[in-house]
Tab-separated table of C-alpha atoms in Angstrom:
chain	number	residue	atom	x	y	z
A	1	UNK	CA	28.588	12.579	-14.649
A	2	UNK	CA	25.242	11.790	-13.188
A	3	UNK	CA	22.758	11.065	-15.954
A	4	UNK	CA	18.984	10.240	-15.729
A	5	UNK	CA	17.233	8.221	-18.292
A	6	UNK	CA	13.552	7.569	-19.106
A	7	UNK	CA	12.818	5.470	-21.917
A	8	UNK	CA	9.471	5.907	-22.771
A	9	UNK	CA	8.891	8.884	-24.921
A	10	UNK	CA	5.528	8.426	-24.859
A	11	UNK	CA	2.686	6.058	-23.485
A	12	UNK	CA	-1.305	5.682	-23.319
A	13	UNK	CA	-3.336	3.858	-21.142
A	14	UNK	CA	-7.006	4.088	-20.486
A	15	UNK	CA	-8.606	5.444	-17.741
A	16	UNK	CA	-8.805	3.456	-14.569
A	17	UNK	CA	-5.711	1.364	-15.504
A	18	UNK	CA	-2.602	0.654	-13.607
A	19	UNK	CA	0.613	2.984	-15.170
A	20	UNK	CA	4.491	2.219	-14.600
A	21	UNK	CA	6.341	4.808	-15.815
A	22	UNK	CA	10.494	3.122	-15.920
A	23	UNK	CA	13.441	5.529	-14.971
A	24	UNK	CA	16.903	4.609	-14.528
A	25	UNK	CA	20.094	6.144	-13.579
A	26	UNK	CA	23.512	6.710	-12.957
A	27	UNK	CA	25.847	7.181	-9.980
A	28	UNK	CA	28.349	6.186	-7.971
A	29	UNK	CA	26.951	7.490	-5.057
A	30	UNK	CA	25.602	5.790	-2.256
A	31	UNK	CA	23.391	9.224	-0.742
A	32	UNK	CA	20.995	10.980	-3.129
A	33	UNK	CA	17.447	11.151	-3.416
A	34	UNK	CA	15.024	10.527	-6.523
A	35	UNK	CA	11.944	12.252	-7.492
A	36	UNK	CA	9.077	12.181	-9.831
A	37	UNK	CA	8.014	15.475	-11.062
A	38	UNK	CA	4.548	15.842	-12.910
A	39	UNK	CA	4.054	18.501	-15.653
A	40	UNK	CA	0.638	18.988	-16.856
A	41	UNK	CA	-0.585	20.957	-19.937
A	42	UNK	CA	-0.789	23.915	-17.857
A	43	UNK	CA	3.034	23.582	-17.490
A	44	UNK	CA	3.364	24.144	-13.996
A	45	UNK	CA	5.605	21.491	-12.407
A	46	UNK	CA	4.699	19.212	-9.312
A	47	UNK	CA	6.227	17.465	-7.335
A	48	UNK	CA	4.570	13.882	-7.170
A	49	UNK	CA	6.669	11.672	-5.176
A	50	UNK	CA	10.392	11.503	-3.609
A	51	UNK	CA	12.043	8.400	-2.423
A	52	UNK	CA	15.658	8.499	-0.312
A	53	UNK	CA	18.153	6.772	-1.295
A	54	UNK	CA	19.145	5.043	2.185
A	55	UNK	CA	15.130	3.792	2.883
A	56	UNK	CA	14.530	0.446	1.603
A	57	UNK	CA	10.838	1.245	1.640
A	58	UNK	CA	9.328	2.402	-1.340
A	59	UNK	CA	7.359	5.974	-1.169
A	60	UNK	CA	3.952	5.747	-1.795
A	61	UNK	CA	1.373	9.038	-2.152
A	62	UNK	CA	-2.353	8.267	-2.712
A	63	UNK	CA	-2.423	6.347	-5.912
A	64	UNK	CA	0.949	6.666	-6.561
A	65	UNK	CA	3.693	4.446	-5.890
A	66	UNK	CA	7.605	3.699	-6.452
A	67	UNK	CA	9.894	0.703	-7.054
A	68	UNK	CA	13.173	1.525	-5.765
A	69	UNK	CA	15.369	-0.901	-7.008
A	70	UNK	CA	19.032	0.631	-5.647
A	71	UNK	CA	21.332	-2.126	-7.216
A	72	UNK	CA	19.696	-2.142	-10.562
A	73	UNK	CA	19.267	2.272	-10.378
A	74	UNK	CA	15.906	1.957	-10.776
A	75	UNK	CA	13.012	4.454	-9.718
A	76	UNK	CA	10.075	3.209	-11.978
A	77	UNK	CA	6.621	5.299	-10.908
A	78	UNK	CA	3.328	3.284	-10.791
A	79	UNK	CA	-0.174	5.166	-11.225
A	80	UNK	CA	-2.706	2.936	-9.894
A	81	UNK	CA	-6.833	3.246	-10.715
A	82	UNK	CA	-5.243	6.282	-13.433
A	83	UNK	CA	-7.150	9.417	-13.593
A	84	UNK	CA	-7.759	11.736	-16.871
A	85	UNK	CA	-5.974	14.441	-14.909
A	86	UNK	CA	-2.909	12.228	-14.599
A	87	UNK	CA	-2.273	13.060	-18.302
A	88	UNK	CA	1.042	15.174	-18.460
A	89	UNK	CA	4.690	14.915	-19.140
A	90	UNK	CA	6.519	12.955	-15.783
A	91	UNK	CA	9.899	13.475	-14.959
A	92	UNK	CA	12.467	11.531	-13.288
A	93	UNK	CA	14.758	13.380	-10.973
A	94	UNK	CA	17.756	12.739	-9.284
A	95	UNK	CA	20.121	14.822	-6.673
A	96	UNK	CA	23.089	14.172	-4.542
A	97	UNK	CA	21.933	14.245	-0.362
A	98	UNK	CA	24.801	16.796	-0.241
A	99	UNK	CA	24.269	18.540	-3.698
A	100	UNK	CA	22.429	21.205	-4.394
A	101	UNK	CA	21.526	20.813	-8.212
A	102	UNK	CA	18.606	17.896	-9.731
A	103	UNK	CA	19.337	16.409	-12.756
A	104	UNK	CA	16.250	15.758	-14.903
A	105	UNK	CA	15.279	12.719	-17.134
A	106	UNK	CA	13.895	14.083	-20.508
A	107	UNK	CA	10.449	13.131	-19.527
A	108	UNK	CA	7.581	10.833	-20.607
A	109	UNK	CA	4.456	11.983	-22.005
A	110	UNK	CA	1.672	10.397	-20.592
A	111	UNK	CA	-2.085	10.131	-21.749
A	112	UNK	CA	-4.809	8.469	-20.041
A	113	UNK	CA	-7.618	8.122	-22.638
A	114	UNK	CA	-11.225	7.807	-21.383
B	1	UNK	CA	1.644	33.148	-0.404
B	2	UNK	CA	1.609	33.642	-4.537
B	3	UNK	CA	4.858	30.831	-4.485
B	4	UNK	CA	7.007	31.310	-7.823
B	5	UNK	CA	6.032	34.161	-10.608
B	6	UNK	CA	7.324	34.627	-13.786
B	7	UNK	CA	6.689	37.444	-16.081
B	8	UNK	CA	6.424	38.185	-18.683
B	9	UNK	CA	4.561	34.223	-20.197
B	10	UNK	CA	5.164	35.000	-23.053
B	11	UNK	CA	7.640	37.249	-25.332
B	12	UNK	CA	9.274	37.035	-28.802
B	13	UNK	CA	12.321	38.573	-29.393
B	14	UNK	CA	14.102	39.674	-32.522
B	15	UNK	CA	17.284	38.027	-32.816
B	16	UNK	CA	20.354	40.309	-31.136
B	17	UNK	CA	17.706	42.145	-28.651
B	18	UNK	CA	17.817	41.410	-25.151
B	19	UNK	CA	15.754	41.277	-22.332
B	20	UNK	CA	15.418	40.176	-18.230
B	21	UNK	CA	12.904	37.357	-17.749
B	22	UNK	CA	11.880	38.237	-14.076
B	23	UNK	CA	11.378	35.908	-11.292
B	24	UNK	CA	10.374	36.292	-7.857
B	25	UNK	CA	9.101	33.755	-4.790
B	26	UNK	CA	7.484	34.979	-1.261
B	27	UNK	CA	8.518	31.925	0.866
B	28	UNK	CA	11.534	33.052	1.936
B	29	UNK	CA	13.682	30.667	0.211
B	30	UNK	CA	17.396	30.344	0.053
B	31	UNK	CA	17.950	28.401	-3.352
B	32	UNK	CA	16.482	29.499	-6.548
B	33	UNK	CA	17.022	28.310	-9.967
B	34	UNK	CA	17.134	29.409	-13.655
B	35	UNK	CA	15.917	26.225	-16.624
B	36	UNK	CA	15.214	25.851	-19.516
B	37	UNK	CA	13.503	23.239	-21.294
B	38	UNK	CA	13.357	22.441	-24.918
B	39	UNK	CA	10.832	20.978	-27.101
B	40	UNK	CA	10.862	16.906	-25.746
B	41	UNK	CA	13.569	17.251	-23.743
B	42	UNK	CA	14.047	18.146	-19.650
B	43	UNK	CA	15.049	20.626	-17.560
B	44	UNK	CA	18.415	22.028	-18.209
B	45	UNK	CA	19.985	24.180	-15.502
B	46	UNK	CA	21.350	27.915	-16.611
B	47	UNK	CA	22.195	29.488	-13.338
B	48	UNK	CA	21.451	29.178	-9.472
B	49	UNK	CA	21.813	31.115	-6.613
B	50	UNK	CA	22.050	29.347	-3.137
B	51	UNK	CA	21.302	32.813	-1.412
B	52	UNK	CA	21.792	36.752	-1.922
B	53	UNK	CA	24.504	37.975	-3.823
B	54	UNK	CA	25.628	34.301	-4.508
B	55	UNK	CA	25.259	32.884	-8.039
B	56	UNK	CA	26.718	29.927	-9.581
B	57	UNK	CA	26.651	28.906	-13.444
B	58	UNK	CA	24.688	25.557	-14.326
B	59	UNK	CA	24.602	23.079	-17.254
B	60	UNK	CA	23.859	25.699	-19.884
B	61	UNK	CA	24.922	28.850	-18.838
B	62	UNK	CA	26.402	30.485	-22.582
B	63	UNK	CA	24.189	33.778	-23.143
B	64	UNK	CA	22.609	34.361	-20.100
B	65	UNK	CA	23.402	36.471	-16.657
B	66	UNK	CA	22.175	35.822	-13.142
B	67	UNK	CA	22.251	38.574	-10.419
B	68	UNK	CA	20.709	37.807	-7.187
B	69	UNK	CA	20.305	41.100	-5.071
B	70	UNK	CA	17.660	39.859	-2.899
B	71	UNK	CA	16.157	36.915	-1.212
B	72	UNK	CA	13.028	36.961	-2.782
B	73	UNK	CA	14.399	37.641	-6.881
B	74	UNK	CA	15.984	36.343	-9.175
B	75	UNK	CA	16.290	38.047	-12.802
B	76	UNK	CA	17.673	35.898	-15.540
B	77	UNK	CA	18.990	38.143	-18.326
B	78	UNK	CA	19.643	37.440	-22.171
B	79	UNK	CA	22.111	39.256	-23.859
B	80	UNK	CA	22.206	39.205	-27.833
B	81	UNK	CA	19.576	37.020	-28.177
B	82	UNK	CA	20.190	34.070	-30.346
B	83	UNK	CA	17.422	31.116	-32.237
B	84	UNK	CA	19.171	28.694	-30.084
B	85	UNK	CA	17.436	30.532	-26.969
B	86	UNK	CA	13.724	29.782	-28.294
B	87	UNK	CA	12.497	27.565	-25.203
B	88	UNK	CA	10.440	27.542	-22.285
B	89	UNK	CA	12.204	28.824	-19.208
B	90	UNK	CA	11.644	27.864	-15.575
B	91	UNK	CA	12.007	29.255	-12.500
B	92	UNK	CA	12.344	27.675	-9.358
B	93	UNK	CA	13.110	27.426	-5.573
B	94	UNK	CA	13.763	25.562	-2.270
B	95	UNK	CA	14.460	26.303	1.042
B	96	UNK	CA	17.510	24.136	0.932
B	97	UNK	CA	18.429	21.143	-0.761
B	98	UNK	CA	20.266	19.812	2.326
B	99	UNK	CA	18.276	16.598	2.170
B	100	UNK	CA	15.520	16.293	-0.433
B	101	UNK	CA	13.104	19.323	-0.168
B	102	UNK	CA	10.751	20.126	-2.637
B	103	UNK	CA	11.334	22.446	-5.692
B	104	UNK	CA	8.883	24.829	-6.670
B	105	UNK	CA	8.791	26.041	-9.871
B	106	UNK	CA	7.295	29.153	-11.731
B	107	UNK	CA	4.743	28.901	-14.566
B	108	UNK	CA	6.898	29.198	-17.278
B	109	UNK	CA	7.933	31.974	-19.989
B	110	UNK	CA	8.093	31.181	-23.576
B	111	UNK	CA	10.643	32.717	-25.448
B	112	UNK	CA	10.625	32.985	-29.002
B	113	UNK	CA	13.592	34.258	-30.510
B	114	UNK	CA	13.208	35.526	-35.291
């Protein structure tokens, strides 16, 4: 089975800083995609950033920014110049190009202190 | 467009009641979703419905129904309601997950279960 893993529980950083949030995962797939979902205190979930599994080129959105590292199943998730409204819980997704389910990492709770 | 509501936010429940957490979307989407996510953990999937009348069971299915009548909603019902069912439970949609489009989710409901 396909399984998702983010090891950081939990991180700080302060405000202004540069963020990598680490996500790795599991499949014997060669065609899926990857996503980072953001879930602030209001607990409304976003969608931040999605990265296919067949571009070499890592996404980038605004300030944010993956390394895509498709040997090693890595999808880490850098926040650059890190806003207070960054702080919520991030989640590293991943789905099949041909599925039609996500499978969620459990999430790392992010604060960005001022 | 109002995108993905949920009602009620917020309900307790004594334990053996039941009750239909609602769910509805206005952009037309194909694919919806039932989660639920538990205190430091991720998204777990109960039920999804890749269009009317079509319903498929998830991850965590035990203890809850799906019908899907319409496009536009997508009731999630609780029968017997157990402790194990206090969480916060998601809603969610997509056009299609054909390649890797977007999934929008509902504001929540928070289900206590004494």
């Amino acid at each position: 089975a396909q399984t998702v893993t983010q090891s950081q529980p939990e991180m700080s950083v302060q405000e202004a800083e540069t963020v990598t949030l680490s996500c790795t995962y599991d499949t014997s797939e060669n065609n899926y995609y990857l996503f980072w979902y953001k879930q602030p205190p209001s607990r409304q979930m976003i969608l931040v950033i999605r990265q296919e599994a067949y571009k070499q080129q890592n996404a980038t959105e605004n300030r944010f920014s993956v390394n895509f590292q498709k040997a090693a199943k890595s999808f880490s998730l850098k926040i650059s110049d890190s806003q207070l409204g960054d702080t919520a819980m991030y989640f590293c997704a991943f789905k099949f190009r041909a599925g039609d389910k996500i499978i969620f990492g459990k999430g790392t709770r992010l604060h960005i202190l001022p | 467009n109002a995108g993905v509501t949920q009602t009620p936010k917020f309900r307790i429940l004594k334990i053996g009641q039941s009750m239909t957490l609602q769910c509805a979307q206005d952009m037309n989407h194909n694919y919806m979703y039932w989660y639920r996510q538990d205190p430091g953990m991720g998204l777990k999937l109960i039920y999804y419905s890749v269009g009317a009348g079509i319903t498929d069971k998830g991850e965590v299915p035990n203890g809850y129904n799906v019908s899907r009548s319409t496009t536009e909603d997508f009731p999630l019902r609780l029968e017997l309601a157990a402790p194990s069912q206090t969480s916060v439970y998601f809603c969610a949609s997509s056009y299609s997950l054909a390649g890797g489009e977007e999934q929008f989710f509902g504001p929540g409901t928070r289900l206590t279960v004494l």
